[in-house]
Amino acid sequence: MDDRTERKRLNYKDKLVLAPMVRIGTLPMRLLALDYGADIVYTEELIDRKLLRSFRRVNDVLGTVDYIDKTDGMVTFRTCPKERDRVVLQIGTCDAERALTVAKMVEQDVAGIDVNMGCPKQFSLVGKMGAALLKEPETAAHILRTLVNNLSISVTCKIRVLPDLDKTIEFCQLMQSTGISAIAIHGRTVDERPQHMNRNEVLKEISKRLSIPVIANGGSKEIQKYSDIIKFKEITGCSSVMLARAAEWNCSIFKKEGLLPMEDVIKSYLKYAVDCDNPPSNTKYCVQNILRDQQESALGKKFLNSQTLEQICDCWDLSEYCRLKRSEFEKNGFLGRSQVSPMRDDEEHTQSNKRKLSEEEDVILMHCAFLRNNYVTDLELPKTILHKWMQTQRKKMPSYNTQQKGKLFRSIVTVDGRKYGSSFWEKNKKWAEQGAALVCLFSLDLVNKKSFIANGNAPS
């Protein structure tokens, strides 16, 4: 029996599952959940079209498998061998053939595919994905049946309950008939929110009527400790329990021995974030959801003022760990996002582009990203500061020359006859111009250099 046939037997009975959560269910959090006792971890929802424009690349330095978006060079999905047999990739789709193409792409790297049939967000509904499939049961069943009949790994779906119990059971039984391995059910309707009670009695009735494992979801409001998970499982009568917010707040909820202090959880998460080269913005978002009301503390405020991964780590005395890891990555030839060139996976090509930009145009080029979330008001933006400084100096206003490749942008600003630019490609023209202005401010000593040097943003 080959490895992939063996992996099809992913067992969904009596399991603790990390739910698919937007911006939370990235690799660092999934690995942390597995460390703490989760049996299965779901990725955040990934839209089929986005995955279709990605290519697979083995990252020898990080020890990961990366799926890279061809249009902007960003990582769409990152996974690793540690989670291979326990990670389920959730896709947002409304088309069976498209879903199968995506599933075939990642089949060798994941343990299962889940189809999102419960997301109530307008984006999903307009695209006929997520909860929109609850109103299109035949389409939903066709998608699942296509996947089940053509994949060597498990297939599941995640839904929300319908207002009517009988219609919910009818929908679930139809999905079961497709041959899926399990069904995860959020005990609220599309219109209900966390403040509404989870319909545990509905989950219990469904679990009685289905022969496949039912994974109960939606109980985080009543789950404060591990024993509450067991209680929720008993109340719903379901095979397994899937946690979202309770795990988002403190991932050690999966530990039988009890919750760990918030500080310990954050430190462990940050180490994984560094090891996985997780984007600072995503890392910050996840830590914010752990800190919650502690963001108003002195430590919390210091954290909120951080913008780089090293600065975030410094809040918990892990800046040295971050620096050593970065040095290790660079020594092995991995520099992260700054090496990505639009539409190309050729690092030599990227480096030659950088040399051309700096040599032929005499540009002061720096490794410096513009992170929009770190600027509270427009008055703090680099372009605004630079514009005001030029006015006070009675100099000619800055001029920007922006280059576009695919869906990425990079800009050069000319100030007083000198040219400045960032080596980062940004997602839009405005951000590219802000990045160029930021390099100029740094070069002219108009911003605090300490934070930039700490992140390795020295002139290239």
XYZ file of C-alpha atoms in Angstrom:
460
model
C 0.000 0.000 0.000
C 1.524 3.336 -1.010
C 1.807 6.355 1.264
C -1.026 8.322 -0.286
C -3.502 5.424 0.030
C -2.618 5.130 3.704
C -3.151 8.860 4.210
C -6.704 8.639 2.884
C -7.689 7.076 6.195
C -7.610 10.367 8.066
C -9.796 9.625 11.070
C -12.292 12.298 12.095
C -13.677 10.460 15.135
C -12.866 11.719 18.649
C -10.628 14.501 17.352
C -9.820 18.036 18.426
C -9.718 20.258 15.374
C -8.397 23.746 14.738
C -11.058 25.541 12.699
C -10.378 27.405 9.457
C -9.923 31.066 10.442
C -9.146 33.965 8.144
C -5.628 35.342 8.815
C -5.280 33.080 11.875
C -4.980 29.635 10.318
C -1.561 30.171 8.775
C 1.343 27.765 9.278
C 2.705 29.119 12.613
C -0.673 28.827 14.351
C -1.371 25.417 12.856
C 1.963 24.071 14.097
C 1.367 25.555 17.539
C -2.067 23.923 17.728
C -0.539 20.553 16.878
C 2.077 21.021 19.600
C -0.650 21.711 22.151
C -2.781 18.689 21.300
C -4.928 19.403 18.242
C -5.347 16.294 16.107
C -6.307 17.994 12.842
C -5.697 21.565 11.686
C -7.589 23.394 8.944
C -6.051 26.167 6.903
C -7.754 29.505 6.453
C -10.076 29.500 3.459
C -8.169 29.837 0.183
C -10.104 30.849 -2.920
C -9.743 28.387 -5.793
C -8.874 31.049 -8.378
C -6.039 32.367 -6.216
C -4.555 28.913 -5.850
C -4.908 28.299 -9.578
C -2.567 31.176 -10.344
C 0.044 29.829 -7.932
C 2.973 27.487 -8.509
C 4.539 24.977 -6.131
C 8.075 25.521 -4.854
C 10.067 23.540 -2.299
C 11.728 25.951 0.115
C 14.875 24.148 1.250
C 15.914 26.915 3.634
C 12.660 27.000 5.619
C 11.933 23.317 5.141
C 8.522 24.161 3.712
C 6.488 23.731 0.554
C 5.302 27.072 -0.782
C 2.592 27.900 -3.268
C 3.527 31.266 -4.793
C 1.109 33.630 -6.516
C 2.521 34.229 -10.012
C 1.020 37.719 -10.213
C 2.484 39.255 -7.063
C 5.114 36.803 -5.786
C 3.403 36.406 -2.415
C 2.976 33.091 -0.600
C -0.592 31.863 -1.085
C -0.142 28.714 0.994
C 2.800 27.445 3.021
C 2.975 24.020 4.628
C 5.617 21.592 5.934
C 6.171 17.868 6.557
C 5.283 18.177 10.267
C 1.634 18.833 9.466
C 1.372 16.949 6.184
C -0.737 14.076 7.522
C -2.960 16.289 9.675
C -3.587 19.471 7.709
C -6.826 20.023 5.787
C -6.845 22.738 3.152
C -10.142 24.589 2.991
C -11.082 26.029 -0.378
C -13.671 28.583 -1.377
C -15.261 27.449 -4.628
C -18.494 27.203 -6.579
C -17.183 25.095 -9.450
C -16.453 21.375 -9.324
C -13.820 21.294 -12.060
C -11.962 24.278 -10.664
C -12.073 22.744 -7.182
C -10.658 19.468 -8.483
C -7.837 21.189 -10.353
C -6.829 23.000 -7.160
C -7.133 19.863 -5.040
C -4.935 17.923 -7.460
C -2.306 20.669 -7.200
C -1.970 20.275 -3.420
C -2.945 16.620 -3.036
C 0.594 15.451 -2.262
C 1.071 18.082 0.462
C -2.110 17.871 2.565
C -4.190 15.235 4.340
C -7.557 16.473 3.190
C -9.620 19.025 1.283
C -12.543 20.883 2.828
C -15.115 22.887 0.899
C -16.335 26.018 2.643
C -20.132 26.064 2.664
C -20.650 28.271 5.696
C -18.893 31.617 5.213
C -21.527 34.398 5.463
C -19.274 37.192 4.155
C -20.575 39.205 1.230
C -17.498 38.395 -0.856
C -18.288 34.684 -0.683
C -22.004 35.110 -1.236
C -21.540 37.307 -4.310
C -19.109 34.742 -5.712
C -21.670 31.960 -5.058
C -19.236 30.376 -2.600
C -19.407 29.725 1.124
C -22.915 29.905 2.584
C -24.345 30.537 -0.897
C -23.914 26.800 -1.509
C -26.468 26.084 1.233
C -29.080 27.355 -1.227
C -27.599 25.269 -4.067
C -27.496 21.736 -2.603
C -27.106 19.980 -5.973
C -24.143 22.180 -6.894
C -22.611 21.582 -3.478
C -23.083 17.824 -3.817
C -21.606 17.822 -7.322
C -18.462 19.586 -6.077
C -17.994 17.110 -3.243
C -18.717 14.075 -5.395
C -16.200 15.218 -8.000
C -13.517 15.597 -5.348
C -14.290 12.310 -3.582
C -14.204 10.337 -6.840
C -10.900 11.757 -8.013
C -8.717 12.297 -4.946
C -6.608 9.954 -2.841
C -7.134 12.065 0.297
C -10.097 12.838 2.528
C -12.816 15.283 1.502
C -15.035 17.160 3.940
C -17.250 20.233 3.997
C -18.054 22.837 6.632
C -21.546 24.293 6.812
C -23.815 26.397 9.007
C -27.198 25.163 10.192
C -30.292 26.297 8.338
C -33.198 27.946 10.207
C -35.256 24.789 9.633
C -34.047 21.568 11.267
C -35.513 19.209 8.669
C -33.935 21.141 5.796
C -30.604 21.118 7.618
C -30.754 17.349 8.047
C -31.820 16.925 4.420
C -28.849 19.001 3.254
C -26.426 17.073 5.460
C -27.743 13.714 4.264
C -27.267 14.783 0.648
C -23.680 15.819 1.391
C -23.105 12.504 3.175
C -24.293 10.620 0.071
C -21.345 12.032 -1.908
C -18.908 9.886 0.070
C -17.264 12.612 2.174
C -15.313 11.533 5.244
C -16.920 13.970 7.700
C -18.962 17.144 7.951
C -18.184 20.106 10.211
C -21.200 22.105 11.344
C -21.290 25.581 12.895
C -24.348 25.682 15.141
C -25.526 29.117 14.010
C -27.364 30.226 10.897
C -25.880 32.513 8.277
C -27.584 35.527 9.875
C -26.556 34.714 13.453
C -23.413 35.997 15.140
C -21.299 34.979 18.183
C -23.682 36.766 20.581
C -26.404 34.297 19.556
C -26.557 30.950 21.301
C -25.095 28.014 19.437
C -27.827 25.565 18.407
C -26.377 22.580 20.217
C -29.644 20.647 20.120
C -29.617 20.888 16.318
C -26.065 19.529 16.213
C -27.135 16.656 18.447
C -30.052 15.748 16.210
C -27.897 15.878 13.085
C -25.244 13.640 14.631
C -27.948 11.053 15.381
C -29.124 11.034 11.788
C -25.752 10.786 10.017
C -23.423 7.799 9.776
C -20.279 9.876 9.084
C -18.447 11.824 11.812
C -20.006 15.178 12.639
C -17.585 17.845 13.868
C -19.265 20.336 16.210
C -18.318 24.010 15.868
C -19.511 27.267 17.409
C -19.072 26.567 21.115
C -16.140 28.871 21.894
C -18.363 31.207 23.909
C -18.761 28.495 26.555
C -15.285 26.989 26.277
C -12.747 28.395 28.721
C -10.728 25.253 29.490
C -10.081 21.753 28.186
C -12.886 20.145 30.224
C -15.343 22.508 28.531
C -14.390 20.963 25.179
C -15.356 17.539 26.477
C -18.616 18.943 27.851
C -19.419 20.583 24.495
C -18.782 17.272 22.731
C -21.142 15.459 25.105
C -23.885 18.090 24.812
C -23.836 18.033 21.020
C -23.351 14.286 20.752
C -20.907 14.882 17.902
C -17.891 12.782 16.991
C -15.374 15.609 17.290
C -15.011 19.276 18.244
C -13.687 22.113 16.110
C -12.461 25.288 17.841
C -12.062 28.753 16.367
C -12.128 31.726 18.758
C -11.197 29.728 21.857
C -8.046 28.563 20.054
C -7.430 32.010 18.570
C -7.381 33.533 22.063
C -5.211 30.839 23.660
C -4.104 27.949 21.501
C -3.124 25.909 24.566
C -6.867 25.259 25.033
C -6.049 21.939 23.326
C -3.790 20.862 26.218
C -5.282 18.272 28.543
C -3.009 19.538 31.314
C -4.597 22.996 31.231
C -4.056 26.453 29.768
C -0.591 27.946 29.563
C 0.084 31.592 30.465
C -0.571 33.995 27.611
C 3.091 35.040 27.546
C 4.247 31.456 26.979
C 1.771 30.996 24.141
C 2.878 34.207 22.446
C 6.552 33.295 22.715
C 5.976 29.866 21.221
C 3.882 31.367 18.448
C 6.536 33.993 17.654
C 9.248 31.370 17.341
C 7.170 29.578 14.744
C 6.457 32.907 13.021
C 10.206 33.518 12.740
C 10.953 29.942 11.669
C 8.295 30.158 8.943
C 9.230 33.678 7.802
C 5.660 34.729 8.553
C 4.714 38.246 7.378
C 4.942 40.855 10.179
C 1.402 42.089 9.512
C -0.096 38.612 9.884
C 2.055 37.879 12.940
C 0.918 41.111 14.554
C -2.733 40.341 13.840
C -2.485 36.907 15.466
C -0.713 38.253 18.561
C -3.319 41.009 18.897
C -6.016 38.356 19.073
C -4.117 36.627 21.868
C -3.506 39.841 23.821
C -7.073 41.122 23.464
C -7.702 43.608 26.318
C -4.040 43.448 27.347
C -3.225 45.672 24.372
C -3.773 48.643 26.671
C -0.950 47.557 28.990
C 2.551 49.039 28.708
C 3.738 45.904 26.915
C 0.679 45.952 24.696
C 1.292 49.545 23.638
C 4.942 48.798 22.889
C 3.785 45.868 20.786
C 1.227 47.968 18.896
C 3.981 50.421 17.962
C 6.109 47.653 16.446
C 6.111 47.122 12.709
C 8.796 44.566 11.925
C 8.999 40.936 12.977
C 12.112 41.681 14.997
C 10.422 44.571 16.797
C 7.455 42.341 17.633
C 9.824 39.669 18.948
C 11.698 42.252 21.003
C 8.552 42.831 23.089
C 8.974 39.277 24.414
C 12.800 39.200 24.505
C 13.091 37.186 21.307
C 14.808 39.754 19.091
C 18.115 37.853 19.263
C 16.330 34.667 18.188
C 14.871 36.580 15.246
C 18.253 38.049 14.229
C 20.009 34.692 14.408
C 17.317 33.048 12.295
C 17.457 35.821 9.704
C 21.225 35.491 9.558
C 20.844 31.739 9.096
C 18.307 32.244 6.304
C 20.488 34.777 4.512
C 23.550 32.552 4.818
C 21.595 29.807 3.091
C 20.469 32.121 0.306
C 16.928 32.992 1.410
C 16.072 36.677 1.732
C 12.281 36.459 1.693
C 9.935 38.751 -0.144
C 12.611 41.141 -1.461
C 13.899 38.387 -3.749
C 10.560 37.882 -5.463
C 10.228 39.278 -8.976
C 6.807 39.498 -10.671
C 5.888 36.516 -12.865
C 9.314 34.926 -12.352
C 10.740 32.364 -9.964
C 14.346 33.075 -10.922
C 16.349 34.673 -8.123
C 19.299 35.441 -10.386
C 16.930 37.365 -12.660
C 15.620 39.280 -9.632
C 19.072 40.215 -8.429
C 20.075 41.415 -11.895
C 16.955 43.563 -11.971
C 18.028 45.173 -8.688
C 21.512 45.854 -10.024
C 20.078 47.343 -13.189
C 17.754 49.582 -11.209
C 20.502 50.870 -8.943
C 23.348 51.108 -11.480
C 21.686 52.404 -14.628
C 19.443 54.903 -12.871
C 21.830 55.748 -10.002
C 19.142 54.996 -7.441
C 19.730 54.848 -3.692
C 18.033 51.482 -3.232
C 17.072 50.019 0.147
C 15.385 46.902 1.497
C 12.481 48.763 3.090
C 8.768 47.868 3.095
C 5.837 50.250 3.492
C 3.454 48.777 6.086
C 0.195 50.749 5.856
C -1.285 49.473 9.116
C 1.449 51.194 11.103
C 0.319 54.684 10.125
C -2.700 55.891 12.079
C -3.316 59.129 10.172
C -2.445 60.430 6.716
C -0.286 63.100 8.357
C 2.161 60.364 9.401
C 2.578 58.918 5.907
C 6.080 59.127 4.365
C 4.895 61.068 1.302
C 3.171 63.645 3.514
C 6.241 64.121 5.715
C 8.510 64.388 2.693
C 6.198 66.885 0.985
C 6.081 69.132 4.062
C 9.853 68.995 4.484
C 10.367 70.013 0.847
C 8.028 72.950 1.384
C 9.938 74.155 4.429
C 13.198 73.847 2.497
C 11.680 75.731 -0.449
C 12.713 72.952 -2.787
C 11.015 71.567 -5.883
C 8.326 69.026 -4.972
C 9.232 65.285 -5.226
C 8.473 63.499 -8.503
C 7.598 59.806 -8.654
C 8.283 57.363 -11.485
C 6.411 54.104 -10.916
C 7.086 50.825 -12.683
C 4.394 48.157 -13.000
C 4.879 44.456 -13.685
C 1.782 42.300 -13.600
C -0.060 43.365 -10.460
C 3.021 44.687 -8.652
C 4.482 48.173 -8.445
C 7.832 49.722 -7.572
C 8.515 53.458 -7.521
C 11.491 55.828 -7.726
C 11.231 59.276 -6.167
C 13.473 62.115 -7.313
C 14.286 64.672 -4.618
C 16.695 67.529 -5.192
C 18.266 65.705 -8.136
C 18.769 62.387 -6.303
C 16.756 59.194 -6.827
C 15.505 56.883 -4.068
C 13.614 53.583 -4.175
C 12.711 50.419 -2.266
C 13.642 46.910 -3.399
C 10.148 45.764 -2.391
C 7.392 45.328 -4.965
C 4.097 46.631 -3.583
C 0.503 45.691 -4.360
C -0.502 49.126 -5.608
C 0.981 52.351 -6.962
C 0.250 54.381 -3.830
C 2.120 51.980 -1.573
C 5.056 51.844 -3.974
C 5.345 55.637 -3.838
C 5.110 55.584 -0.033
C 7.927 53.017 0.049
C 10.135 55.213 -2.128
C 9.385 58.242 0.060
C 10.286 56.194 3.127
C 13.714 55.343 1.684
C 14.262 59.019 0.918
C 13.339 60.065 4.464
C 15.711 57.479 5.866
C 18.541 58.565 3.592
C 18.055 62.220 4.509
C 17.991 61.462 8.240
C 14.373 62.584 8.537
C 13.140 59.454 10.346
C 14.377 57.367 13.253
C 17.022 55.035 11.816
C 17.136 52.725 14.809
C 13.981 50.809 13.940
C 15.086 50.378 10.318
C 18.558 49.125 11.171
C 17.012 46.647 13.618
C 15.099 45.124 10.718
C 18.138 44.866 8.458
C 17.022 47.762 6.247
C 20.484 49.034 5.373
C 21.225 50.565 1.934
C 21.899 47.892 -0.699
